[in-house]
C-alpha cells in the first residue's frame, strides 16, 4: 500500500469576509486510518470538510486528495474525484422528496448502470449495516435526527468510496446506537479499507476509535497526536479540550467588556 | 448625501450582480436540458407538480374570467346592436391577452412560488450541497427538469384557460342573455385568425412561462439559506414575475399588433 498521505493539506488559509477561519493549517490524513478533527464550536471544522470536498476554495495553500490538487480541480475532474469521497452532513441532508430506500439508491442510480435488482441488494446491505433495513419505506420527515444521520451514513458509503468524511456523526444518538455507530465507523473503515475523517465534539467516543487526532483552535492546529500522546502531552490546549475544563487557552466567552461595568451601565447604548 | 449616493451605488451594483448571476444560471440550466431527453421521467414528475397541480385554479379562474367577459361584452355590444359579435370579443380578449397574462400571473403565484420555496429549502437543508458531494450537479438534476416542465406547462395551461373562458362566455352570453348560439360560434370562427391571434397568444405564453420559471428557480437557488431567506425569495418570485409578465406583455403586444 502506498504510504503517502491520502489527504495532504499545506499552509491552508481561508477567510469568510474579513474573518480568517484558517491561518496556516497543515494536516496529513494517513491512508486506512481514522483521523479525528476536534475543536470548539465555530472553529471551522465543517468548513475544513467542505474545503477537502472542493466545495470551497482556499485563499492560499494546497489541498491534495490522493495526489489530486482539489483546490485547482473543476468540472468533470472534481466530480470524478468526489465519486470516491463520501460525506456525512451534520444534519443528514437527505433528499426530502424521496423515501429512505430511494435516498440510498440515488448515488447508485445516478452513477452506475446497475439493474434495479442489484441496486436493491446493495441498498439493503447498506441499510442492514446501519440497522435501518426495516425503515426503508419511511420518508425523511418521519425519521428522528439520529436515524436520519444513520441513513445518511448508508448513503455516503453507497458507492464504496475510498474515504468518508463524518461531520458530527454522534450528536443526537442514544447511548446504544452511539456505541453501534462508533464500532460501525471503525469496522467499515477496516473492512472496506476506507480512510475516515471524523469531525466531532464527543471526546470519549472519538478518542476510542481515532488513530490520530488534530485539535483546531483559532485557525491553527494547536495540538496533534494519538489519543495517548495527547493525554501525555503538556499542551494546555490538549488538556483543556480532552478534559472539558472551563479555564484554559480556549475562551468560553465571546470577547466582551468587563462584566460588572456592563451590568451597571444602565440602558443599552444604541 | 454621500451616504445616499453610496447606498444607491450599492443597490445598483447588487442588482446588476444578481442579473449577471441569473443569466449565468440560465445558461447552465439550458445546457442541462438536452440530456433530459434520455431521462424524461424527471421532467414528467415536474410536469405533474407544476402543471397538474395548477390545473384547478386555472380552470376555475378561466371560467369566471370568461363569464365576466360575456357579461361586460354583452352590455357594451348590445347598445350597438352587435350582440352576435360577443363570441369574437370574448375569444379575442382571451386568446390575445387575458389567457396568457392571467395564466402567467396565476402560474407565478401557484407554481412559481412553490418552485422557489422547494429549491430554497433544498439549499437551506444542504440537500443541494449533498448532491454536489455525491458528484451530482444540482443545476442539471434539480433545476433543468423544473425549468423545462415550466416551459412546457405554461402554454398548455394558457390554452386551457382560454378554452374554458370561451365556454364561460358562451354560458353567460348564450345561456343566460339570449345571444344566438350559431352566431356566437360562427362569428368567432370567422374573425379569429390562426396566425395573428392564436399563434401570437401562444408566443406570449411561451415567453411568460420561460421567464416566470426562470425567475422562480433563480430566486430559489440564490436564496439566503435560512427560513427567512427562503420566505423572502418566495415573495420576490411572485412580485418580480408579475412585473416581468406585465412589462413583457406590453412590449410583445406592441411588437405583434403595433403596425
Ligand atoms: N456561509 C457562511 N458565510 C459566512 N460565514 C460562515 C458561513 N458558514 C460558516 N461561517 C462561519 O465560519 C465559521 C466556521 O464555521 P463552521 O461551520 O466550519 O464551524 P464548525 O467548527 O463546524 O462549528 P460546529 O462545531 O458548531 O459545527 C463560523 O464562525 C461561522 O460563523
Ligand atoms: Mg460544523
PDB file of C-alpha atoms in Angstrom, chain A residues 80-201:
ATOM      1  CA  UNK A  80     -14.799  12.165 -10.702  1.00  0.00           C
ATOM      2  CA  UNK A  81     -12.832  12.630  -7.505  1.00  0.00           C
ATOM      3  CA  UNK A  82     -15.991  13.236  -5.474  1.00  0.00           C
ATOM      4  CA  UNK A  83     -17.432   9.888  -6.535  1.00  0.00           C
ATOM      5  CA  UNK A  84     -14.627   8.416  -4.454  1.00  0.00           C
ATOM      6  CA  UNK A  85     -15.428  10.547  -1.389  1.00  0.00           C
ATOM      7  CA  UNK A  86     -18.412  10.024   0.873  1.00  0.00           C
ATOM      8  CA  UNK A  87     -19.626  12.773   3.114  1.00  0.00           C
ATOM      9  CA  UNK A  88     -21.988  12.626   6.038  1.00  0.00           C
ATOM     10  CA  UNK A  89     -23.510  16.051   6.597  1.00  0.00           C
ATOM     11  CA  UNK A  90     -24.070  17.458  10.065  1.00  0.00           C
ATOM     12  CA  UNK A  91     -27.869  17.268   9.699  1.00  0.00           C
ATOM     13  CA  UNK A  92     -28.023  14.333   7.303  1.00  0.00           C
ATOM     14  CA  UNK A  93     -29.081  16.372   4.271  1.00  0.00           C
ATOM     15  CA  UNK A  94     -31.339  13.599   2.979  1.00  0.00           C
ATOM     16  CA  UNK A  95     -33.344  14.371  -0.143  1.00  0.00           C
ATOM     17  CA  UNK A  96     -36.762  15.161   1.297  1.00  0.00           C
ATOM     18  CA  UNK A  97     -38.814  14.188  -1.751  1.00  0.00           C
ATOM     19  CA  UNK A  98     -37.769  10.503  -1.673  1.00  0.00           C
ATOM     20  CA  UNK A  99     -38.017   7.760   0.908  1.00  0.00           C
ATOM     21  CA  UNK A 100     -35.071   6.163   2.682  1.00  0.00           C
ATOM     22  CA  UNK A 101     -34.652   3.452   0.060  1.00  0.00           C
ATOM     23  CA  UNK A 102     -34.522   5.907  -2.843  1.00  0.00           C
ATOM     24  CA  UNK A 103     -32.140   8.184  -0.970  1.00  0.00           C
ATOM     25  CA  UNK A 104     -29.580   5.405  -0.720  1.00  0.00           C
ATOM     26  CA  UNK A 105     -30.245   4.239  -4.250  1.00  0.00           C
ATOM     27  CA  UNK A 106     -29.805   7.816  -5.507  1.00  0.00           C
ATOM     28  CA  UNK A 107     -25.999   7.819  -5.999  1.00  0.00           C
ATOM     29  CA  UNK A 108     -26.136   4.295  -7.446  1.00  0.00           C
ATOM     30  CA  UNK A 109     -28.805   5.273  -9.959  1.00  0.00           C
ATOM     31  CA  UNK A 110     -27.012   8.480 -10.900  1.00  0.00           C
ATOM     32  CA  UNK A 111     -23.584   6.973 -11.403  1.00  0.00           C
ATOM     33  CA  UNK A 112     -23.986   3.325 -12.310  1.00  0.00           C
ATOM     34  CA  UNK A 113     -25.907   1.305 -14.869  1.00  0.00           C
ATOM     35  CA  UNK A 114     -26.764  -1.395 -12.346  1.00  0.00           C
ATOM     36  CA  UNK A 115     -30.096  -3.183 -12.652  1.00  0.00           C
ATOM     37  CA  UNK A 116     -32.788  -2.439 -10.089  1.00  0.00           C
ATOM     38  CA  UNK A 117     -32.374  -5.942  -8.601  1.00  0.00           C
ATOM     39  CA  UNK A 118     -28.699  -5.327  -7.960  1.00  0.00           C
ATOM     40  CA  UNK A 119     -29.369  -1.854  -6.592  1.00  0.00           C
ATOM     41  CA  UNK A 120     -31.925  -3.364  -4.233  1.00  0.00           C
ATOM     42  CA  UNK A 121     -29.360  -5.803  -2.870  1.00  0.00           C
ATOM     43  CA  UNK A 122     -26.770  -3.057  -2.373  1.00  0.00           C
ATOM     44  CA  UNK A 123     -29.267  -0.720  -0.715  1.00  0.00           C
ATOM     45  CA  UNK A 124     -30.474  -3.411   1.674  1.00  0.00           C
ATOM     46  CA  UNK A 125     -26.879  -4.284   2.572  1.00  0.00           C
ATOM     47  CA  UNK A 126     -26.057  -0.678   3.402  1.00  0.00           C
ATOM     48  CA  UNK A 127     -29.292  -0.297   5.375  1.00  0.00           C
ATOM     49  CA  UNK A 128     -28.625  -3.502   7.292  1.00  0.00           C
ATOM     50  CA  UNK A 129     -25.184  -2.147   8.206  1.00  0.00           C
ATOM     51  CA  UNK A 130     -26.752   0.898   9.868  1.00  0.00           C
ATOM     52  CA  UNK A 131     -29.604  -1.127  11.370  1.00  0.00           C
ATOM     53  CA  UNK A 132     -32.411   0.538   9.437  1.00  0.00           C
ATOM     54  CA  UNK A 133     -33.427  -2.088   6.880  1.00  0.00           C
ATOM     55  CA  UNK A 134     -36.927  -2.027   8.354  1.00  0.00           C
ATOM     56  CA  UNK A 135     -37.223   1.746   7.913  1.00  0.00           C
ATOM     57  CA  UNK A 136     -36.705   1.735   4.162  1.00  0.00           C
ATOM     58  CA  UNK A 137     -40.162   2.995   3.256  1.00  0.00           C
ATOM     59  CA  UNK A 138     -40.162   5.930   5.662  1.00  0.00           C
ATOM     60  CA  UNK A 139     -39.814   9.470   4.335  1.00  0.00           C
ATOM     61  CA  UNK A 140     -37.010  11.640   5.762  1.00  0.00           C
ATOM     62  CA  UNK A 141     -39.600  13.736   7.637  1.00  0.00           C
ATOM     63  CA  UNK A 142     -40.628  10.589   9.534  1.00  0.00           C
ATOM     64  CA  UNK A 143     -37.114   9.905  10.858  1.00  0.00           C
ATOM     65  CA  UNK A 144     -35.589  11.131  14.083  1.00  0.00           C
ATOM     66  CA  UNK A 145     -32.392  13.169  13.832  1.00  0.00           C
ATOM     67  CA  UNK A 146     -30.276  10.195  14.826  1.00  0.00           C
ATOM     68  CA  UNK A 147     -31.956   7.860  12.329  1.00  0.00           C
ATOM     69  CA  UNK A 148     -31.565  10.440   9.582  1.00  0.00           C
ATOM     70  CA  UNK A 149     -27.851  10.564  10.233  1.00  0.00           C
ATOM     71  CA  UNK A 150     -27.561   6.786  10.005  1.00  0.00           C
ATOM     72  CA  UNK A 151     -29.423   6.800   6.696  1.00  0.00           C
ATOM     73  CA  UNK A 152     -27.060   9.498   5.504  1.00  0.00           C
ATOM     74  CA  UNK A 153     -24.160   7.266   6.521  1.00  0.00           C
ATOM     75  CA  UNK A 154     -25.584   4.409   4.477  1.00  0.00           C
ATOM     76  CA  UNK A 155     -25.870   6.788   1.543  1.00  0.00           C
ATOM     77  CA  UNK A 156     -22.326   8.069   1.999  1.00  0.00           C
ATOM     78  CA  UNK A 157     -20.926   4.554   1.613  1.00  0.00           C
ATOM     79  CA  UNK A 158     -23.286   3.536  -1.196  1.00  0.00           C
ATOM     80  CA  UNK A 159     -20.672   3.974  -3.910  1.00  0.00           C
ATOM     81  CA  UNK A 160     -17.931   2.279  -1.856  1.00  0.00           C
ATOM     82  CA  UNK A 161     -15.753   5.383  -1.643  1.00  0.00           C
ATOM     83  CA  UNK A 162     -12.066   5.433  -0.719  1.00  0.00           C
ATOM     84  CA  UNK A 163     -12.719   7.964   2.002  1.00  0.00           C
ATOM     85  CA  UNK A 164     -15.615   9.032   4.190  1.00  0.00           C
ATOM     86  CA  UNK A 165     -15.907  12.369   5.973  1.00  0.00           C
ATOM     87  CA  UNK A 166     -18.176  12.384   9.002  1.00  0.00           C
ATOM     88  CA  UNK A 167     -19.461  15.727  10.243  1.00  0.00           C
ATOM     89  CA  UNK A 168     -20.609  15.242  13.846  1.00  0.00           C
ATOM     90  CA  UNK A 169     -21.788  11.650  13.430  1.00  0.00           C
ATOM     91  CA  UNK A 170     -22.540  11.140  17.131  1.00  0.00           C
ATOM     92  CA  UNK A 171     -24.787  14.056  18.034  1.00  0.00           C
ATOM     93  CA  UNK A 172     -28.393  13.015  18.541  1.00  0.00           C
ATOM     94  CA  UNK A 173     -27.621   9.317  19.026  1.00  0.00           C
ATOM     95  CA  UNK A 174     -28.836   7.462  22.090  1.00  0.00           C
ATOM     96  CA  UNK A 175     -26.131   5.573  24.022  1.00  0.00           C
ATOM     97  CA  UNK A 176     -26.887   2.258  22.312  1.00  0.00           C
ATOM     98  CA  UNK A 177     -26.873   3.464  18.747  1.00  0.00           C
ATOM     99  CA  UNK A 178     -23.907   5.658  19.627  1.00  0.00           C
ATOM    100  CA  UNK A 179     -21.921   2.578  20.625  1.00  0.00           C
ATOM    101  CA  UNK A 180     -23.082   0.771  17.490  1.00  0.00           C
ATOM    102  CA  UNK A 181     -22.145   3.720  15.345  1.00  0.00           C
ATOM    103  CA  UNK A 182     -18.694   4.070  16.880  1.00  0.00           C
ATOM    104  CA  UNK A 183     -17.974   0.421  16.166  1.00  0.00           C
ATOM    105  CA  UNK A 184     -19.575   0.714  12.728  1.00  0.00           C
ATOM    106  CA  UNK A 185     -17.283   3.523  11.679  1.00  0.00           C
ATOM    107  CA  UNK A 186     -14.252   1.551  12.815  1.00  0.00           C
ATOM    108  CA  UNK A 187     -15.449  -1.684  11.211  1.00  0.00           C
ATOM    109  CA  UNK A 188     -16.353  -0.050   7.918  1.00  0.00           C
ATOM    110  CA  UNK A 189     -13.008   1.650   7.881  1.00  0.00           C
ATOM    111  CA  UNK A 190     -11.052  -1.546   8.419  1.00  0.00           C
ATOM    112  CA  UNK A 191     -13.224  -3.973   6.469  1.00  0.00           C
ATOM    113  CA  UNK A 192     -13.682  -1.811   3.400  1.00  0.00           C
ATOM    114  CA  UNK A 193     -10.183  -0.383   3.523  1.00  0.00           C
ATOM    115  CA  UNK A 194     -11.554   3.153   3.840  1.00  0.00           C
ATOM    116  CA  UNK A 195      -9.929   6.244   5.193  1.00  0.00           C
ATOM    117  CA  UNK A 196     -12.131   8.141   7.632  1.00  0.00           C
ATOM    118  CA  UNK A 197     -12.147  11.725   8.813  1.00  0.00           C
ATOM    119  CA  UNK A 198     -14.343  12.426  11.811  1.00  0.00           C
ATOM    120  CA  UNK A 199     -15.304  15.873  12.974  1.00  0.00           C
ATOM    121  CA  UNK A 200     -16.750  15.717  16.440  1.00  0.00           C
ATOM    122  CA  UNK A 201     -17.234  17.198  19.884  1.00  0.00           C
TER     123      UNK A 201
END
